[in-house]
Amino acid sequence: MRSRTPCAHSGRTRLLHDLEGFSVVSAWKSSGSRPRRGEAVTGKLPRALLREFAAVLGSAHVLTGDATAGYVTDWTGGFTGHTPAVLRPRDTAEVAAVLALCTGAGVAVVPQGGNTGLVGGGVPRHGEVVLSVARLGGLGPVDADSGQVTDGAGQDLDFPILIASRGTATVGGAVATNAGGLRVLRYGPMRSQLRGIEAVLADGTVLSHLSGLVKDNTGYDYPALLAGSEGTLAVITAARLQLVPRLADPVTVIVGVSGPAEAHALARQALRTAGSLVSAEYFTQAGLDILTAHAGLAPPLRPPSPGYLLLEAAGPGADDELAALAADRPAAVGTGAAERARLWASRERHPEAAGFLGVPLKLDVAVPAAQWVRLASEVAGVVTAADPGAQVIVYGHIADGNLHVNVVPAAPADGRHEDAVFSFVASLGGSISAEHGIGALKARWLPLVRSAAELAVFARLRQAFDPAGTLNPHVLPR
């Protein structure tokens, strides 16, 4: 989705993307036989079905062969698949038409937006058809009374969710993965911004509830259910989103700290005393060293510190609040757009760091606040116990218990690294996915944090929404 609203980072209008990563997989066997109910399959598509797709979308928007290459590998390079076709609808009606065709033919579908997911949920790993929502657009007028706007799922937008992939991700994917990002402590994740949704079920049925009412107790809240569903229940084609006032006079500070314990204590103090706090982010000198060497990033402080806490606040008195928190610690302050962007680069470019060393495993996890210091302090040792040569870069959203654990393996990436990290996180009462979803990467470890009864309910929900098993059949239980 694209929305044009003032961007707090630059002080001028700017486009931001937000994430979409769904998939629909289905295959038509060469014999023409249909799969059993609830069991979509994959394979080569008959010419007759491709002609039907082209009749709906136009032949230019039914991609096959080499033209599908950009849709079958994820951003990290860690997940690659194959697809007989990429379908690129332009509106909800076309989404409904091609989904009805896919379900009727028993063809599995993987929905995909900006293809910026990090867990393989939007990659056709089993030969599914890819349904790209990148062409879905259409920004409705801003409702000034409610502070809301309706966006098409393939558009960019500028609103409270601020994620690393905002330059390429889509709104539908941000909803489907319940994206979080850099301002969750102030505004909450994507689910908190939803005021309505339009989506298409696997059989082509269109659900549309875009009234934007804050109070609406007329039944199940299916927009909230679709947030975090990873393209397994429906394809999101539009969303009504809550906007917020543009940040006034934002101030960014990077404080040098001795490590996770000091950073966490200072962040907790900021939450208690800085009423204007917007962001609290942690990163390390190890990550900065890589970015300095490979990306030419200038260090924010000299001499360097083992760890860093980035705080951002906005409004009257924000600079005084952050100055009081920094006290006599080494610190760098940014008030103008250029200064703030330079400081933010130290944190926002951290997702790139591990990629300079190899193909990384990107494991985003969360634990209760009381366990965050232990997680941040011990997780690298947990990884190297399983793979002594592995390199580990950590950073994260310290105020909401989230830590991104980026691992570049030395030993084969056979699950040992995920098993070590996720088992440790589960022992701390945490979640194996704070932001990115489960996808293909984390599926086998979901029972660590979800009970058998919960997994059974997941499967029953999928059966209710998609009895033919068309949508992203290899993601989440069904």
Coordinates of C-alpha atoms in Angstrom, one line a residue, residues 6 56 107 157 204 251 314 338 386 390 424:
P6 CA 4.5 13.5 6.4
V56 CA -8.7 -12.4 -16.1
V107 CA -3.8 -25.4 -7.2
L157 CA 2.5 4.1 3.4
G204 CA -13.1 -16.1 -4.2
V251 CA 15.2 14.2 19.3
A314 CA 9.3 14.0 20.6
A338 CA 20.3 14.9 8.8
A386 CA 26.0 -25.7 19.1
A390 CA 29.3 -19.4 14.2
F424 CA 16.7 -21.2 25.2

